[in-house]
Amino acid sequence: MAAPLDPQMFDPMCPSSALPFQIGDKWTGMIVLCLEGGPRRFGELKVPLHGITSKVLAQTLRAMERDGLVTRTVYEENPPRVEYELTPLGRSLLTLIAAARAWSREHLPALLQARRAHDAAADPSR
Amino acid sequence: MAAPLDPQMFDPMCPSSALPFQIGDKWTGMIVLCLEGGPRRFGELKVPLHGITSKVLAQTLRAMERDGLVTRTVYEENPPRVEYELTPLGRSLLTLIAAARAWSREHLPALLQARRAHDAAADPSR
DNA sequence: CAGTATCCGTGGCGATACTG
DNA sequence: CAGTATCGCCACGGATACTG
């Protein structure tokens, strides 16, 4: 589980923002996926979550900790090291996320096509 | 499918707002459930969606129509009658919603308890 | 009955700067 | 490295009033 996270694990071209559902806050679902393979450090999480700011990542992790989805472990070293790990409860979300991804694979293209068709009918100029 | 919708089908005491996931916008998931049993009229939908305003309901239904989740049928009568019905695509969300509800039944109590415990540890006074 | 029009409060999220 | 502190935008959605 020491393999580094793939910086491209969340393809910027993936229209996931069009999904008709969301896990927790904007980043929660992606964080859960990042932690699937084992504990990860704060800075390690920032890599695939391209563009997330420290503030928002910390904020999201605090909320997840509060809800018992992750544990936060501080190692008294220098420089400091902090690791986040999924709890069994957080891990239980993985099945739900898998279901959501399965739905997307199967139905999201149809949704996007319906949207384009609708928009084209409303404004044929573009 | 002519049976009226149960005004209490969404229990105000149900902590569904604490769910770590959401289907579409705030009301989308509930609307899908309301339409599960067949077509419903605009005013009919407002009953179980206690407190939703006409504006927001119309807005949400427009977005769902755009994404191909529901169809909108106007009957040229007086007074006007408009019916909304799930498309096969919209109906495909039902399995996902069922999965979300199953997760909630099984894990939401643990999440809420973790939250209470965390809050109590942070501020023992309350 | 089935909406539309207008106004507006709140919160989620990002940008930037700073720190033990 | 792993955050916190501030500032601010703006989209979501609620309140109210009006209409074919």
PDB file of N, CA and C in Angstrom, chain B residues 16 23 33 43 59 77-78 81 84 119:
ATOM      1  N   SER B  16     -32.069  12.655   7.295  1.00  0.00           N
ATOM      2  CA  SER B  16     -31.516  12.417   5.962  1.00  0.00           C
ATOM      3  C   SER B  16     -30.609  13.564   5.524  1.00  0.00           C
ATOM      4  N   ILE B  23     -28.536  12.825  -3.849  1.00  0.00           N
ATOM      5  CA  ILE B  23     -28.902  12.554  -5.245  1.00  0.00           C
ATOM      6  C   ILE B  23     -29.294  13.878  -5.876  1.00  0.00           C
ATOM      7  N   LEU B  33     -38.395   9.440  -5.908  1.00  0.00           N
ATOM      8  CA  LEU B  33     -39.175   8.496  -5.107  1.00  0.00           C
ATOM      9  C   LEU B  33     -40.670   8.757  -5.238  1.00  0.00           C
ATOM     10  N   GLY B  43     -48.944  19.782  -8.371  1.00  0.00           N
ATOM     11  CA  GLY B  43     -49.471  20.020  -7.027  1.00  0.00           C
ATOM     12  C   GLY B  43     -49.420  18.796  -6.138  1.00  0.00           C
ATOM     13  N   GLN B  59     -38.144  24.641 -10.813  1.00  0.00           N
ATOM     14  CA  GLN B  59     -36.729  24.714 -11.147  1.00  0.00           C
ATOM     15  C   GLN B  59     -36.106  23.312 -11.185  1.00  0.00           C
ATOM     16  N   GLU B  77     -56.386  21.427 -20.744  1.00  0.00           N
ATOM     17  CA  GLU B  77     -57.680  21.455 -20.077  1.00  0.00           C
ATOM     18  C   GLU B  77     -57.790  22.757 -19.312  1.00  0.00           C
ATOM     19  N   ASN B  78     -58.928  22.913 -18.683  1.00  0.00           N
ATOM     20  CA  ASN B  78     -59.074  24.054 -17.789  1.00  0.00           C
ATOM     21  C   ASN B  78     -59.846  23.598 -16.555  1.00  0.00           C
ATOM     22  N   ARG B  81     -53.595  20.969 -16.415  1.00  0.00           N
ATOM     23  CA  ARG B  81     -53.064  19.791 -15.734  1.00  0.00           C
ATOM     24  C   ARG B  81     -51.736  19.442 -16.379  1.00  0.00           C
ATOM     25  N   TYR B  84     -45.819  14.787 -14.520  1.00  0.00           N
ATOM     26  CA  TYR B  84     -44.411  14.436 -14.615  1.00  0.00           C
ATOM     27  C   TYR B  84     -44.275  12.936 -14.425  1.00  0.00           C
ATOM     28  N   ASP B 119     -18.298  15.801  19.041  1.00  0.00           N
ATOM     29  CA  ASP B 119     -18.731  17.119  19.496  1.00  0.00           C
ATOM     30  C   ASP B 119     -18.675  17.208  21.018  1.00  0.00           C
TER      31      ASP B 119
END
